[in-house]
Amino acid sequence: MKFYNCMLLLSLVLCVSAQNWFTDAGSFIRDAYRGAGDMWGAYSDMREANYKNSDKYFHARGNYDATRRGPGGKWAAEVI
């Protein structure tokens, strides 16, 4: 009987602590998508500006914009 009570208590604690995993995963994916969009926007601005040796500036700007999105944006900036 003690074993079942402990298992029930443990499962309740795990369920309560893990109930936000779905929304956290969704926000991570959304931030990663938007961070990749920030990187793409900086790239398209670089192509439009058409200046020599300006790639470092636009890459840094894209990284900055992407990392402000959150953990997903930071991951996208690191990968890209």
Short mmCIF file of N, CA and C in Angstrom, two decimals:
data_model
loop_
_atom_site.label_atom_id
_atom_site.label_comp_id
_atom_site.label_asym_id
_atom_site.label_seq_id
_atom_site.Cartn_x
_atom_site.Cartn_y
_atom_site.Cartn_z
N MET A 1 0.82 -1.20 0.00
CA MET A 1 0.00 0.00 0.00
C MET A 1 0.86 1.26 0.00
N LYS A 2 1.97 1.24 0.75
CA LYS A 2 2.84 2.40 0.78
C LYS A 2 3.46 2.65 -0.60
N PHE A 3 3.77 1.58 -1.30
CA PHE A 3 4.35 1.70 -2.62
C PHE A 3 3.39 2.42 -3.57
N TYR A 4 2.13 2.04 -3.54
CA TYR A 4 1.15 2.67 -4.42
C TYR A 4 0.92 4.14 -4.06
N ASN A 5 0.91 4.44 -2.78
CA ASN A 5 0.76 5.84 -2.37
C ASN A 5 1.95 6.68 -2.83
N CYS A 6 3.15 6.12 -2.71
CA CYS A 6 4.34 6.85 -3.16
C CYS A 6 4.31 7.05 -4.68
N MET A 7 3.90 6.05 -5.41
CA MET A 7 3.83 6.16 -6.87
C MET A 7 2.77 7.19 -7.28
N LEU A 8 1.65 7.20 -6.60
CA LEU A 8 0.61 8.17 -6.88
C LEU A 8 1.09 9.59 -6.61
N LEU A 9 1.74 9.79 -5.48
CA LEU A 9 2.26 11.10 -5.14
C LEU A 9 3.34 11.55 -6.13
N LEU A 10 4.21 10.64 -6.50
CA LEU A 10 5.26 10.97 -7.46
C LEU A 10 4.67 11.31 -8.83
N SER A 11 3.68 10.56 -9.27
CA SER A 11 3.07 10.86 -10.57
C SER A 11 2.34 12.20 -10.55
N LEU A 12 1.71 12.55 -9.45
CA LEU A 12 1.05 13.84 -9.35
C LEU A 12 2.06 14.99 -9.40
N VAL A 13 3.17 14.81 -8.72
CA VAL A 13 4.21 15.85 -8.72
C VAL A 13 4.78 16.01 -10.12
N LEU A 14 5.03 14.92 -10.81
CA LEU A 14 5.58 14.99 -12.16
C LEU A 14 4.58 15.61 -13.13
N CYS A 15 3.32 15.29 -12.97
CA CYS A 15 2.31 15.86 -13.88
C CYS A 15 2.18 17.36 -13.67
N VAL A 16 2.21 17.81 -12.44
CA VAL A 16 2.07 19.23 -12.17
C VAL A 16 3.30 19.99 -12.66
N SER A 17 4.48 19.43 -12.46
CA SER A 17 5.70 20.14 -12.87
C SER A 17 5.91 20.11 -14.37
N ALA A 18 5.33 19.15 -15.07
CA ALA A 18 5.58 19.01 -16.50
C ALA A 18 4.40 19.46 -17.36
N GLN A 19 3.45 20.14 -16.82
CA GLN A 19 2.27 20.48 -17.60
C GLN A 19 2.55 21.58 -18.61
N ASN A 20 3.61 22.35 -18.46
CA ASN A 20 3.89 23.44 -19.39
C ASN A 20 4.88 23.04 -20.48
N TRP A 21 5.26 21.80 -20.57
CA TRP A 21 6.26 21.39 -21.56
C TRP A 21 5.75 21.61 -22.97
N PHE A 22 4.47 21.42 -23.19
CA PHE A 22 3.91 21.56 -24.54
C PHE A 22 3.93 23.02 -24.99
N THR A 23 3.53 23.92 -24.11
CA THR A 23 3.55 25.34 -24.47
C THR A 23 4.97 25.86 -24.57
N ASP A 24 5.88 25.34 -23.72
CA ASP A 24 7.28 25.76 -23.81
C ASP A 24 7.90 25.31 -25.12
N ALA A 25 7.58 24.11 -25.56
CA ALA A 25 8.11 23.62 -26.83
C ALA A 25 7.53 24.44 -27.99
N GLY A 26 6.28 24.79 -27.90
CA GLY A 26 5.66 25.61 -28.95
C GLY A 26 6.28 26.99 -29.03
N SER A 27 6.56 27.61 -27.88
CA SER A 27 7.18 28.94 -27.90
C SER A 27 8.62 28.86 -28.40
N PHE A 28 9.32 27.76 -28.10
CA PHE A 28 10.68 27.60 -28.60
C PHE A 28 10.68 27.51 -30.12
N ILE A 29 9.77 26.74 -30.67
CA ILE A 29 9.68 26.58 -32.12
C ILE A 29 9.28 27.90 -32.77
N ARG A 30 8.34 28.60 -32.18
CA ARG A 30 7.92 29.90 -32.71
C ARG A 30 9.07 30.90 -32.68
N ASP A 31 9.82 30.93 -31.57
CA ASP A 31 10.97 31.83 -31.48
C ASP A 31 12.05 31.47 -32.49
N ALA A 32 12.26 30.17 -32.70
CA ALA A 32 13.26 29.74 -33.68
C ALA A 32 12.84 30.15 -35.09
N TYR A 33 11.58 30.00 -35.40
CA TYR A 33 11.08 30.38 -36.72
C TYR A 33 11.22 31.88 -36.94
N ARG A 34 10.85 32.66 -35.94
CA ARG A 34 10.95 34.11 -36.07
C ARG A 34 12.41 34.56 -36.08
N GLY A 35 13.26 33.88 -35.31
CA GLY A 35 14.69 34.20 -35.34
C GLY A 35 15.30 33.92 -36.70
N ALA A 36 14.89 32.82 -37.33
CA ALA A 36 15.36 32.54 -38.69
C ALA A 36 14.85 33.61 -39.65
N GLY A 37 13.65 34.09 -39.41
CA GLY A 37 13.12 35.19 -40.23
C GLY A 37 13.92 36.47 -40.06
N ASP A 38 14.37 36.72 -38.83
CA ASP A 38 15.22 37.89 -38.60
C ASP A 38 16.54 37.76 -39.35
N MET A 39 17.10 36.56 -39.32
CA MET A 39 18.35 36.34 -40.04
C MET A 39 18.13 36.51 -41.55
N TRP A 40 17.01 36.01 -42.05
CA TRP A 40 16.71 36.15 -43.47
C TRP A 40 16.49 37.62 -43.84
N GLY A 41 15.83 38.36 -42.96
CA GLY A 41 15.62 39.78 -43.21
C GLY A 41 16.93 40.56 -43.28
N ALA A 42 17.87 40.22 -42.39
CA ALA A 42 19.17 40.88 -42.43
C ALA A 42 19.92 40.51 -43.71
N TYR A 43 19.78 39.26 -44.13
CA TYR A 43 20.43 38.84 -45.37
C TYR A 43 19.84 39.56 -46.58
N SER A 44 18.54 39.68 -46.62
CA SER A 44 17.92 40.37 -47.75
C SER A 44 18.26 41.86 -47.74
N ASP A 45 18.38 42.45 -46.53
CA ASP A 45 18.82 43.85 -46.46
C ASP A 45 20.25 44.00 -46.96
N MET A 46 21.09 43.02 -46.66
CA MET A 46 22.46 43.06 -47.14
C MET A 46 22.50 42.99 -48.66
N ARG A 47 21.70 42.12 -49.24
CA ARG A 47 21.66 42.00 -50.69
C ARG A 47 21.12 43.28 -51.33
N GLU A 48 20.16 43.91 -50.68
CA GLU A 48 19.60 45.14 -51.20
C GLU A 48 20.58 46.30 -51.11
N ALA A 49 21.34 46.37 -49.98
CA ALA A 49 22.30 47.45 -49.80
C ALA A 49 23.44 47.35 -50.81
N ASN A 50 23.91 46.14 -51.10
CA ASN A 50 24.92 45.88 -52.12
C ASN A 50 26.21 46.67 -51.89
N TYR A 51 26.67 46.69 -50.62
CA TYR A 51 27.94 47.33 -50.29
C TYR A 51 29.00 46.26 -50.10
N LYS A 52 30.22 46.58 -50.46
CA LYS A 52 31.33 45.66 -50.27
C LYS A 52 31.65 45.52 -48.78
N ASN A 53 31.97 44.33 -48.37
CA ASN A 53 32.43 44.02 -47.00
C ASN A 53 31.43 44.45 -45.92
N SER A 54 30.16 44.44 -46.22
CA SER A 54 29.15 44.80 -45.21
C SER A 54 28.51 43.56 -44.59
N ASP A 55 29.00 42.37 -44.96
CA ASP A 55 28.36 41.15 -44.49
C ASP A 55 28.48 40.96 -42.99
N LYS A 56 29.57 41.42 -42.39
CA LYS A 56 29.73 41.26 -40.94
C LYS A 56 28.70 42.09 -40.17
N TYR A 57 28.45 43.29 -40.65
CA TYR A 57 27.46 44.14 -40.00
C TYR A 57 26.08 43.50 -40.06
N PHE A 58 25.67 43.07 -41.23
CA PHE A 58 24.32 42.52 -41.38
C PHE A 58 24.19 41.18 -40.65
N HIS A 59 25.26 40.40 -40.62
CA HIS A 59 25.22 39.14 -39.87
C HIS A 59 25.08 39.41 -38.37
N ALA A 60 25.82 40.39 -37.87
CA ALA A 60 25.72 40.76 -36.46
C ALA A 60 24.33 41.31 -36.14
N ARG A 61 23.77 42.11 -37.05
CA ARG A 61 22.42 42.64 -36.81
C ARG A 61 21.38 41.53 -36.79
N GLY A 62 21.52 40.58 -37.71
CA GLY A 62 20.59 39.45 -37.73
C GLY A 62 20.70 38.62 -36.47
N ASN A 63 21.93 38.39 -35.99
CA ASN A 63 22.12 37.64 -34.75
C ASN A 63 21.50 38.37 -33.57
N TYR A 64 21.69 39.67 -33.51
CA TYR A 64 21.13 40.46 -32.42
C TYR A 64 19.61 40.39 -32.41
N ASP A 65 19.01 40.58 -33.57
CA ASP A 65 17.55 40.54 -33.65
C ASP A 65 17.02 39.15 -33.30
N ALA A 66 17.72 38.11 -33.75
CA ALA A 66 17.25 36.75 -33.50
C ALA A 66 17.38 36.38 -32.03
N THR A 67 18.48 36.77 -31.38
CA THR A 67 18.67 36.38 -29.98
C THR A 67 17.70 37.11 -29.06
N ARG A 68 17.18 38.25 -29.48
CA ARG A 68 16.18 38.94 -28.66
C ARG A 68 14.85 38.22 -28.64
N ARG A 69 14.66 37.24 -29.52
CA ARG A 69 13.41 36.48 -29.56
C ARG A 69 13.26 35.52 -28.39
N GLY A 70 14.35 35.08 -27.80
CA GLY A 70 14.30 34.12 -26.71
C GLY A 70 15.20 32.94 -27.01
N PRO A 71 14.99 31.83 -26.27
CA PRO A 71 15.87 30.67 -26.44
C PRO A 71 15.82 30.08 -27.85
N GLY A 72 14.67 30.06 -28.46
CA GLY A 72 14.57 29.53 -29.82
C GLY A 72 15.28 30.40 -30.82
N GLY A 73 15.18 31.71 -30.66
CA GLY A 73 15.87 32.64 -31.53
C GLY A 73 17.38 32.56 -31.36
N LYS A 74 17.80 32.36 -30.11
CA LYS A 74 19.24 32.20 -29.84
C LYS A 74 19.76 30.94 -30.53
N TRP A 75 18.99 29.88 -30.44
CA TRP A 75 19.39 28.63 -31.12
C TRP A 75 19.46 28.83 -32.63
N ALA A 76 18.50 29.51 -33.19
CA ALA A 76 18.50 29.75 -34.64
C ALA A 76 19.69 30.60 -35.05
N ALA A 77 20.03 31.60 -34.24
CA ALA A 77 21.19 32.45 -34.56
C ALA A 77 22.48 31.65 -34.51
N GLU A 78 22.59 30.73 -33.56
CA GLU A 78 23.79 29.91 -33.46
C GLU A 78 23.90 28.95 -34.63
N VAL A 79 22.78 28.39 -35.04
CA VAL A 79 22.80 27.41 -36.13
C VAL A 79 23.06 28.09 -37.46
N ILE A 80 22.43 29.23 -37.69
CA ILE A 80 22.60 29.92 -38.97
C ILE A 80 23.91 30.65 -38.96
#
